[in-house]
Coordinates of C-alpha atoms and ligand atoms in Angstrom, one line a residue:
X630 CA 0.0 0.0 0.0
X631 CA 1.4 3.5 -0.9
X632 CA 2.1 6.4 1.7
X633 CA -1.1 8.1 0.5
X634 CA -3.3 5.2 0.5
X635 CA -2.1 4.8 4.1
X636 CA -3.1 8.5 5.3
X637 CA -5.8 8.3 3.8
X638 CA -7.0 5.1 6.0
X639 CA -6.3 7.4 8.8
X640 CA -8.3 9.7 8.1
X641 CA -11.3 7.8 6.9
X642 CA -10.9 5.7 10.0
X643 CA -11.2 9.2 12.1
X644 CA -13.8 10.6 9.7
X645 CA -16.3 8.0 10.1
X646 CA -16.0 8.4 14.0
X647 CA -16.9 11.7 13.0
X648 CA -19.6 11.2 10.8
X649 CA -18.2 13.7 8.5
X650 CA -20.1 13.0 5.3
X651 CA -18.8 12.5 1.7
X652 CA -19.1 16.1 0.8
X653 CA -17.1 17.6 3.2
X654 CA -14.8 14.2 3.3
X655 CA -13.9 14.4 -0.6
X656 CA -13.3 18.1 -0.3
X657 CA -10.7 17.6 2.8
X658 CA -8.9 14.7 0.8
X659 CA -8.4 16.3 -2.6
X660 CA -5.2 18.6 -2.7
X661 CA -6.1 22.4 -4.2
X662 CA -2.5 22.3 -6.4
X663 CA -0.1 19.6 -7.5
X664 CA 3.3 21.0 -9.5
X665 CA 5.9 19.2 -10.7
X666 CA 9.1 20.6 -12.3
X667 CA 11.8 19.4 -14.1
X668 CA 15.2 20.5 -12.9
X669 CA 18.1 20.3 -15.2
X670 CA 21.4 20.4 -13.5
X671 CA 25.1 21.0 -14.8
X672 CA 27.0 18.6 -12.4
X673 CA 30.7 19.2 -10.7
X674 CA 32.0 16.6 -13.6
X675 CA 29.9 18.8 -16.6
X676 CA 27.5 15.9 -17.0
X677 CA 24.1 17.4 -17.4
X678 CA 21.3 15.5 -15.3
X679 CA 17.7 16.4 -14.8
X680 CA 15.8 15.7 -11.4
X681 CA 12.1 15.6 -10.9
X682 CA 10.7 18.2 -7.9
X683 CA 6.9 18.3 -6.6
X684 CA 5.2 20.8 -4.5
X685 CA 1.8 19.5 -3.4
X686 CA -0.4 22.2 -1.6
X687 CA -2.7 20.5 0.0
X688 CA -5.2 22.4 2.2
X689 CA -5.4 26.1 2.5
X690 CA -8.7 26.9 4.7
X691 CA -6.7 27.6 7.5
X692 CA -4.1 29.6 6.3
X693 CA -0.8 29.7 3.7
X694 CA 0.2 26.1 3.3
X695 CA 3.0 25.1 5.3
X696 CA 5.6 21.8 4.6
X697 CA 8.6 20.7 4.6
X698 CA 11.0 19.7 1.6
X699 CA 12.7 16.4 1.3
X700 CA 15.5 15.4 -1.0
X701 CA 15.3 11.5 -1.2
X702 CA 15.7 9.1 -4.0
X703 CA 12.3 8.1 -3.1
X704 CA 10.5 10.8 -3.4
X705 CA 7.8 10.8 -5.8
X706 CA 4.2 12.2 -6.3
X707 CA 2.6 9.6 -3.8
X708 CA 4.6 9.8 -1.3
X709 CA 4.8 14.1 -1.4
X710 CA 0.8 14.0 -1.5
X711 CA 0.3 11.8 1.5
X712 CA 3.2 14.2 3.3
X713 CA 1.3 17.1 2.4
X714 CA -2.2 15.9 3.5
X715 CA -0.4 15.0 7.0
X716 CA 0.8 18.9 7.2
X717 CA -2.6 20.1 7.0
X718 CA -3.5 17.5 9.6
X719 CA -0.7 18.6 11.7
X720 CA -0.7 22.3 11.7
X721 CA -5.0 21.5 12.9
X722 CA -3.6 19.9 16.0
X723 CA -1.4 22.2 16.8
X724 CA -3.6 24.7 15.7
X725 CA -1.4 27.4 14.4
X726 CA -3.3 29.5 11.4
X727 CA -1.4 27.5 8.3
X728 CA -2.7 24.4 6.1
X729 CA -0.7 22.0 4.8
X730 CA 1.7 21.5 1.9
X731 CA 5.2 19.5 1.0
X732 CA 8.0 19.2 -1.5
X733 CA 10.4 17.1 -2.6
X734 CA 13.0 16.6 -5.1
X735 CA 13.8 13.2 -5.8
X736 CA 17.9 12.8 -5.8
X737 CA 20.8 11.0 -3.8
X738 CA 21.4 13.9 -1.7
X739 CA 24.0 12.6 0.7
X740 CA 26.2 11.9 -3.0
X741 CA 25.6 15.4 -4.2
X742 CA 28.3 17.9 -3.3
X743 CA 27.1 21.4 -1.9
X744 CA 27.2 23.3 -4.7
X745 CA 25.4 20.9 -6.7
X746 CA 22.6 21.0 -4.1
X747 CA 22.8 24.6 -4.2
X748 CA 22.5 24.9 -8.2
X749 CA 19.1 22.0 -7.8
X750 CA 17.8 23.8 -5.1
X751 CA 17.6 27.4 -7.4
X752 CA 16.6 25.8 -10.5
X753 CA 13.7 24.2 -8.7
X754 CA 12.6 27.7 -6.9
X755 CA 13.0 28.8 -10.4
X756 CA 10.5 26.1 -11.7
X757 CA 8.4 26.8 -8.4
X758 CA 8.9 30.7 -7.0
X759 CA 5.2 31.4 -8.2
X760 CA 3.3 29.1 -6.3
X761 CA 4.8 29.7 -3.1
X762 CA 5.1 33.1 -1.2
X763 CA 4.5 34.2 2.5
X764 CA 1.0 34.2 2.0
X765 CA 1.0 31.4 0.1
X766 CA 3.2 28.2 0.5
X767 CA 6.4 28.7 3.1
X768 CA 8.5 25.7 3.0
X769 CA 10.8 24.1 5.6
X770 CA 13.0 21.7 6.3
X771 CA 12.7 18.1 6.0
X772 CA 14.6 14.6 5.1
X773 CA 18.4 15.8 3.3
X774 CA 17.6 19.4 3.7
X775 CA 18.5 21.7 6.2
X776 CA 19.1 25.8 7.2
X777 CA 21.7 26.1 4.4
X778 CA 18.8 24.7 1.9
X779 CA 16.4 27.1 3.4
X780 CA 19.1 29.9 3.0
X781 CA 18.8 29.2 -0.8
X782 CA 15.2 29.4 -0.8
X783 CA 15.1 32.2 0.7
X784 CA 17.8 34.0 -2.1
X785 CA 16.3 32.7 -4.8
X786 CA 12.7 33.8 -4.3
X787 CA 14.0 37.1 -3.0
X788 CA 15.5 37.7 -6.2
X789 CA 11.8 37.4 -7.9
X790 CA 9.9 38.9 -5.4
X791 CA 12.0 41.1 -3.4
X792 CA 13.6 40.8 0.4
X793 CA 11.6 38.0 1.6
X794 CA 12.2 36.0 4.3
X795 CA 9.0 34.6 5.6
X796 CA 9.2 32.5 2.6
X797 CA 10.3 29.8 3.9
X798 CA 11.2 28.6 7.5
X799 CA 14.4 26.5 9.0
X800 CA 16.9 28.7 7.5
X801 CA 20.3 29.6 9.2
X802 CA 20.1 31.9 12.4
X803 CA 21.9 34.1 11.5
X804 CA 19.8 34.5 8.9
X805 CA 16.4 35.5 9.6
X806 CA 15.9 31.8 11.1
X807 CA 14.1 31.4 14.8
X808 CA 16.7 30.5 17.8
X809 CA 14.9 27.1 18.9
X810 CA 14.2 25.8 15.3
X811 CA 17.0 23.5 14.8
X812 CA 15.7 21.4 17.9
X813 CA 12.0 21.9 17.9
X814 CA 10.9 19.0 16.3
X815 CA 13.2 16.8 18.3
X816 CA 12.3 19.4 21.7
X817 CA 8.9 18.5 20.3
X818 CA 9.3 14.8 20.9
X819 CA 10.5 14.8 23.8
X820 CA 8.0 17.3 25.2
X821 CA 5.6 14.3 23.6
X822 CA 7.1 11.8 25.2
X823 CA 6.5 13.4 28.4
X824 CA 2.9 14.1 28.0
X825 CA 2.3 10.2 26.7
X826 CA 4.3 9.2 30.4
X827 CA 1.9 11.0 32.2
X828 CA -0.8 10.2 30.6
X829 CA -0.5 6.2 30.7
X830 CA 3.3 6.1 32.1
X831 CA 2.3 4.4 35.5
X832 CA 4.4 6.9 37.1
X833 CA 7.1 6.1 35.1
X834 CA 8.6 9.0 33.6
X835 CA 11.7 10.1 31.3
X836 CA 14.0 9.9 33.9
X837 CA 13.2 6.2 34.3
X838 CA 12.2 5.0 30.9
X839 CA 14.7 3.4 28.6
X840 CA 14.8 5.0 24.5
X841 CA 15.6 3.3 21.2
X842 CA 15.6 5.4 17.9
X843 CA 15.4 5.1 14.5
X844 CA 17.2 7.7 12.6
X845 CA 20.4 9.8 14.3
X846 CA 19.5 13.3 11.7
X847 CA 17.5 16.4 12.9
X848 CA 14.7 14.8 14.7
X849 CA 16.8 11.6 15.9
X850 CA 19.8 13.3 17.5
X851 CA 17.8 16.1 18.9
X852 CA 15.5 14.3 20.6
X853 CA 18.0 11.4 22.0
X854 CA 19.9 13.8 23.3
X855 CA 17.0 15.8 24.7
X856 CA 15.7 12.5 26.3
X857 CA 18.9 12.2 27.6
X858 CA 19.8 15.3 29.3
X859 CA 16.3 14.9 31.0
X860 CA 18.0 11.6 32.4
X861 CA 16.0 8.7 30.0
X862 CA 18.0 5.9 28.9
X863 CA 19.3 5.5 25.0
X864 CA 19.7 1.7 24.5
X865 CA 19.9 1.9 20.6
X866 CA 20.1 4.2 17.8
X867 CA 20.7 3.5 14.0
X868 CA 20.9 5.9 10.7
X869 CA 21.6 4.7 7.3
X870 CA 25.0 3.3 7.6
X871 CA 24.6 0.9 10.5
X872 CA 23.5 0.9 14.4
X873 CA 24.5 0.3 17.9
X874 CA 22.7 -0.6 21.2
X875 CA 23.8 -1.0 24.5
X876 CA 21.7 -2.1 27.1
X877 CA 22.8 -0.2 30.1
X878 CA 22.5 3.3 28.3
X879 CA 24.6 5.1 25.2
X880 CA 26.4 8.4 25.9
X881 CA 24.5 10.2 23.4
X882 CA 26.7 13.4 23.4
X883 CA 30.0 11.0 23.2
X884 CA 28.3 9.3 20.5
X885 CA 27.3 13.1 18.5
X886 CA 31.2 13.3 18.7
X887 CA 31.9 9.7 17.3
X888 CA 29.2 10.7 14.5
X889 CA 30.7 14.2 14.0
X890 CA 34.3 12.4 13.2
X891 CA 33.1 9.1 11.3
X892 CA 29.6 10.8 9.7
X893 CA 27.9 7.5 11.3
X894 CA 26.5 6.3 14.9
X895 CA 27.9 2.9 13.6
X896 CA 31.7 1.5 14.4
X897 CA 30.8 3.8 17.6
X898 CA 33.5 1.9 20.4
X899 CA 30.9 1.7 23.6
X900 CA 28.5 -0.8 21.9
X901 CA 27.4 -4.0 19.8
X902 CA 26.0 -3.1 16.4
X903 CA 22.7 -3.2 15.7
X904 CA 20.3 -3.6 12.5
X905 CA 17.0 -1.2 11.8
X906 CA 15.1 -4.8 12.7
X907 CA 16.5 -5.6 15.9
X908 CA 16.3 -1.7 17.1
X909 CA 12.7 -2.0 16.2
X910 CA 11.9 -5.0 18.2
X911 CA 14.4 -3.9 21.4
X912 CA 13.4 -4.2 24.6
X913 CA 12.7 -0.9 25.8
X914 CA 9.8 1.6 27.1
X915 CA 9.7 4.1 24.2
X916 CA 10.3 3.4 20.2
X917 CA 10.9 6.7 18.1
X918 CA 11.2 5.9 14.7
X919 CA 12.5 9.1 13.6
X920 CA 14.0 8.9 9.9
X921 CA 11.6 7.1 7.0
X922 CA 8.3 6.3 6.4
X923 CA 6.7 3.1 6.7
X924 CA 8.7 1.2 9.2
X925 CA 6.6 -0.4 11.5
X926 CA 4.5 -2.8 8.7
X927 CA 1.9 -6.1 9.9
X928 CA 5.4 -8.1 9.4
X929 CA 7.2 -6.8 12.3
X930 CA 4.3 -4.8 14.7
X931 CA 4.4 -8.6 16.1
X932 CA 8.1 -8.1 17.4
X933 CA 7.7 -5.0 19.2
X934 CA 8.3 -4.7 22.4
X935 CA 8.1 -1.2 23.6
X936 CA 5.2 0.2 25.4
X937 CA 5.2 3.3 23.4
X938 CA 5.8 4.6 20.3
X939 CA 6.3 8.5 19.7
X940 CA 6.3 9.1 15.8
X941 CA 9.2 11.6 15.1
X942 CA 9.1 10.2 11.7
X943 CA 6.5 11.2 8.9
X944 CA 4.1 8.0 8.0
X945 CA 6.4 5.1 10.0
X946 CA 3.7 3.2 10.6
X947 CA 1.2 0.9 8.4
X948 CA -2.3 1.3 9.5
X949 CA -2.1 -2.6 9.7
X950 CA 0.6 -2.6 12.0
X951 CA -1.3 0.5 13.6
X952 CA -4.3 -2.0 14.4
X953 CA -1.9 -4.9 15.6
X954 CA 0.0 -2.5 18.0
X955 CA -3.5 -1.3 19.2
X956 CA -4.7 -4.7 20.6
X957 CA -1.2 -5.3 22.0
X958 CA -2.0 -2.4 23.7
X959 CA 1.1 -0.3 22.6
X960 CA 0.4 3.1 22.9
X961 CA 1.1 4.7 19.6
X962 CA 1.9 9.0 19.5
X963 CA 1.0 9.9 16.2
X964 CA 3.1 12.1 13.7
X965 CA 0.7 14.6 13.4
X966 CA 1.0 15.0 17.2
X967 CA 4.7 14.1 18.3
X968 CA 6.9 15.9 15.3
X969 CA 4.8 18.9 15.2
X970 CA 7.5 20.6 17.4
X971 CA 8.9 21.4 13.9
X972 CA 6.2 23.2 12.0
X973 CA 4.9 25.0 15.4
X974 CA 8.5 26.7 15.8
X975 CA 8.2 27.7 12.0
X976 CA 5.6 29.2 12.7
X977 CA 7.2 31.2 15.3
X978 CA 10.2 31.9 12.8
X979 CA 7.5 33.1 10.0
X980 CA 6.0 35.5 13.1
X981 CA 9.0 36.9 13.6
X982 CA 9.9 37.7 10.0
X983 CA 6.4 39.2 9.8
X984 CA 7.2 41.6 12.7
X985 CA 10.9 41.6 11.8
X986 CA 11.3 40.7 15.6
X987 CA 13.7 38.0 17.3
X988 CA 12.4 36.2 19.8
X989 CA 15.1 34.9 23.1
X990 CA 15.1 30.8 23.0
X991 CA 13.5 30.7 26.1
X992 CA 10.2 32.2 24.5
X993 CA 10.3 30.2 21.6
X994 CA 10.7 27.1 23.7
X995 CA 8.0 28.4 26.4
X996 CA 5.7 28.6 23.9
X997 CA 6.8 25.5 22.1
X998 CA 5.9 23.9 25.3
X999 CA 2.5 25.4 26.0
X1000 CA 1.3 24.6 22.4
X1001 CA 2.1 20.6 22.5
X1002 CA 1.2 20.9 26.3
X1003 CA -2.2 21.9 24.9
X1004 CA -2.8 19.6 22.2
X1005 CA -2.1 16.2 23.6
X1006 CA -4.6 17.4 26.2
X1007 CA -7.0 18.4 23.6
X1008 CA -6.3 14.7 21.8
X1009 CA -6.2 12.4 25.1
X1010 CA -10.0 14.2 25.8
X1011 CA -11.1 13.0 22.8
X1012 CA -9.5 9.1 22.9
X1013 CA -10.9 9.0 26.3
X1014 CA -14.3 10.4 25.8
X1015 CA -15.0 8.5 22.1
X1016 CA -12.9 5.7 23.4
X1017 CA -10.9 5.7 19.9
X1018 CA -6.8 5.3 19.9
X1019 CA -5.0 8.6 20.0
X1020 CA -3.7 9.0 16.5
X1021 CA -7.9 8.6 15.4
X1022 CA -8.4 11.3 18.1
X1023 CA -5.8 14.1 16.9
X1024 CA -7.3 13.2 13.2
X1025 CA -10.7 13.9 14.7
X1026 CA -9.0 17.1 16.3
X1027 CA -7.7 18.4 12.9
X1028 CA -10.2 17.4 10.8
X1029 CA -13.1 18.9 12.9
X1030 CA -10.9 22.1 13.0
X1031 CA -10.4 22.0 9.1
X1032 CA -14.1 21.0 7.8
X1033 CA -15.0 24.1 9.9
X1034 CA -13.0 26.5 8.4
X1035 CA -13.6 25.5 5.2
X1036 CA -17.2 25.3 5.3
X1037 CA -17.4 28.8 6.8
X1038 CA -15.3 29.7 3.9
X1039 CA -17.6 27.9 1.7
X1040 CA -16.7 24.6 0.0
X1041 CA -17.3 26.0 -3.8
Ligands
LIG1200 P1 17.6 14.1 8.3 O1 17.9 14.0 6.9 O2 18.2 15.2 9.2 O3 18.0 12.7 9.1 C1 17.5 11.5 8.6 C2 18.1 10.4 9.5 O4 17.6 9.1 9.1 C3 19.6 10.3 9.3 O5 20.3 10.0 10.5 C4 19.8 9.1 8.3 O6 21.0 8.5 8.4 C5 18.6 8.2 8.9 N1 18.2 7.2 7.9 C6 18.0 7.3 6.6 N2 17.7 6.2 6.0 C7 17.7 5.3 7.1 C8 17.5 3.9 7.2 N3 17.2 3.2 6.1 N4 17.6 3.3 8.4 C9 17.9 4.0 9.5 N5 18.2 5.3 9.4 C10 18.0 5.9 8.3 O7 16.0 14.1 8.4 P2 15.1 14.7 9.6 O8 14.8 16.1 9.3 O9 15.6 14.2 10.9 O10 13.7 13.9 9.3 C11 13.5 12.5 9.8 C12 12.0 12.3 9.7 O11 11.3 13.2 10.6 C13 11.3 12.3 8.4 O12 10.3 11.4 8.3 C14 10.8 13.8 8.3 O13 9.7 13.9 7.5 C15 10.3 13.9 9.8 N6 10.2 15.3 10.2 C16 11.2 16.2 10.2 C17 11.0 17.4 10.6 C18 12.1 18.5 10.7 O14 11.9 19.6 11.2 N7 13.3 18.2 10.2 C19 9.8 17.8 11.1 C20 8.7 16.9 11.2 C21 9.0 15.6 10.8

């Protein structure tokens, strides 16, 4: 099943709950724009290659559509459209005033060199600079791209339209980016986490739970070694290249160090190696896949043996292996809920800009706070009182908040 099919269970599995009505259902699932561009690059060698970019904007009846942009080589239309539904989902539940779009480029962007990123990343604003726009589309950050992407972005579409750096969010501080955004969606995580412990922890909170994490990038490192330094236990971590566990507890800044020397966690000297499978089915209290999609499938939900699993990813979980984990009573934190740390502190960033402000870190993680603070109490209500797991509660959440907009708006 493709990454769209599988959101789009989700929500009709939330939507019928609802009683939302095929009007109002086929409305919320059809994207308003779907642009793809063709991007041909002169490489370092002076080969030329063309790559394919999307930008789906999915949902605007809340505000400008808001999403991230991911160079993968697996990137194609499906997967951008499901990613691009789940934005508008997630920027409901967290209920900042933007709807939900994504992008992608679909390249090996860990064998590009940076100036080759740089030259794919302007041709593709090039192909794409009218679509998106403050008011509009603002992208951010996602899988292979990062502040110095966004710092592109931001050039190229200034250079069209003028100084314009609400844009796009993520980019470098020192650069009209937010203090705080580099961590938030990890930040976000963790303050997930510790709602979810609370909530159904048995008194058991960071401090005493033990960690294992898929992915060591943005989301991955920042939340291990926010979970850390709140005194939770990292018995595994993997990225592309390889893994490594240790049952009594990884050093997670010694192992940035080892990563920051070798570009992997793997070969790291403290602990056995470990595959993506075995991390998945580790003993442990908390699971955060936290780099690709589709992860957790009905061939290995079986194996798991955490008691919860906060979604840092986008989409790591089939909603087959969703049902299996829900009568083995794993609590699951859904993506819409637990990585929304991200898009809520780009919304902060895009504030700022607005204002041509600059917020201190402490108010931008305050507030960061408060917001998921908010929502997971606004979700866990709804779970509770419709009896319904929590990722069908946020999608209630979000949906009930975008089918009002948009039929005050007026659906035609
Ligand atoms: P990133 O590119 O910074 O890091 C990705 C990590 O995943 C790297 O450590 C990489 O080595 C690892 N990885 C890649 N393939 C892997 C594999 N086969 N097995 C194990 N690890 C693998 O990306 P990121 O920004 O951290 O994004 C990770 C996930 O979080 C994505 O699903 C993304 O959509 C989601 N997300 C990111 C943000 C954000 O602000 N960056 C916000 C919300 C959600």
């Amino acid at each position: 099943m493709g990454a769209l099919e599988n959101t789009l269970r989700y929500f009709r599995t939330a939507s019928e709950v609802m009683d939302l009505g095929d009007r109002i259902e086929r409305f919320l699932t059809t994207p308003r724009r779907e642009v793809s561009v063709q991007i041909p690059v002169e490489m370092d060698d002076g080969r030329l290659e063309t790559f394919v970019g999307f930008r789906v904007q999915h949902n605007n009846a809340r505000g400008p559509m808001k999403g991230g942009l991911r160079y993968h080589h697996e990137v194609d239309l499906d997967e951008v459209r499901s990613l691009a539904s789940l934005m508008t989902w997630k920027t409901a539940v967290v209920d900042i005033p933007f709807g939900g779009g994504k992008g992608g480029i679909n390249c090996r962007a860990d064998l590009l060199s940076e100036r080759e990123q740089e030259r794919i990343t302007r041709r593709f604003v090039d192909g794409i600079h009218d679509v998106i726009g403050p008011h509009k589309d603002v992208p951010a950050p996602d899988m292979g791209t990062g502040p110095q992407t966004m710092a592109w972005v931001m050039d190229q579409y200034s250079k069209y339209h003028g100084f314009s750096p609400a844009v796009v969010t993520g980019k470098p501080v020192d650069l009209h980016g937010s203090l705080g955004r580099d961590a938030a969606t990890g930040r976000g995580v963790m303050y997930a986490t510790e709602e979810v412990l609370k909530a159904y922890g048995k008194g058991k909170g960071i401090a005493d739970s033990t960690f294992a994490i898929q992915g060591f990038g943005n989301v991955g490192s920042w939340a291990a070694r926010l979970l850390h330094e709140k005194g939770g236990t990292v018995v595994a971590l993997t990225d592309v290249k390889g893994g490594i566990r240790n049952a009594k507890g990884l050093d997670v800044t010694d192992v940035m160090a080892w990563l920051r020397r070798t570009g992997s966690v793997a070969g790291y000297p403290e602990a056995e190696p470990c595959t993506n499978e075995e991390l998945l089915s580790s003993k442990c209290d908390v699971l955060v896949p936290a780099a690709l999609s589709d992860v957790i499938t009905k061939e290995n939900a079986k194996d798991i043996r955490a008691k919860f699993i906060v979604e840092g990813a986008n989409g790591p979980t089939s909603w087959e292996a969703d049902e299996i984990l829900h009568r083995k009573g794993v609590v699951v934190v859904p993506d819409i809920y637990a990585n929304a740390g991200g898009v809520t502190v780009s919304y902060f960033e895009w504030v700022q800009n607005l204002q041509v402000d600059t917020w201190p870190e402490e108010v931008v993680n305050t507030r960061l706070h408060g917001k998921m603070v908010q929502s997971f109490g606004k979700i866990r209500s709804i779970a509770e009182s419709r009896k319904v797991p929590l990722r069908t509660a946020a999608f209630v959440l979000a949906i009930g908040r975008v089918a009002s907009a948009a039929s005050k708006l007026g659906v035609s």
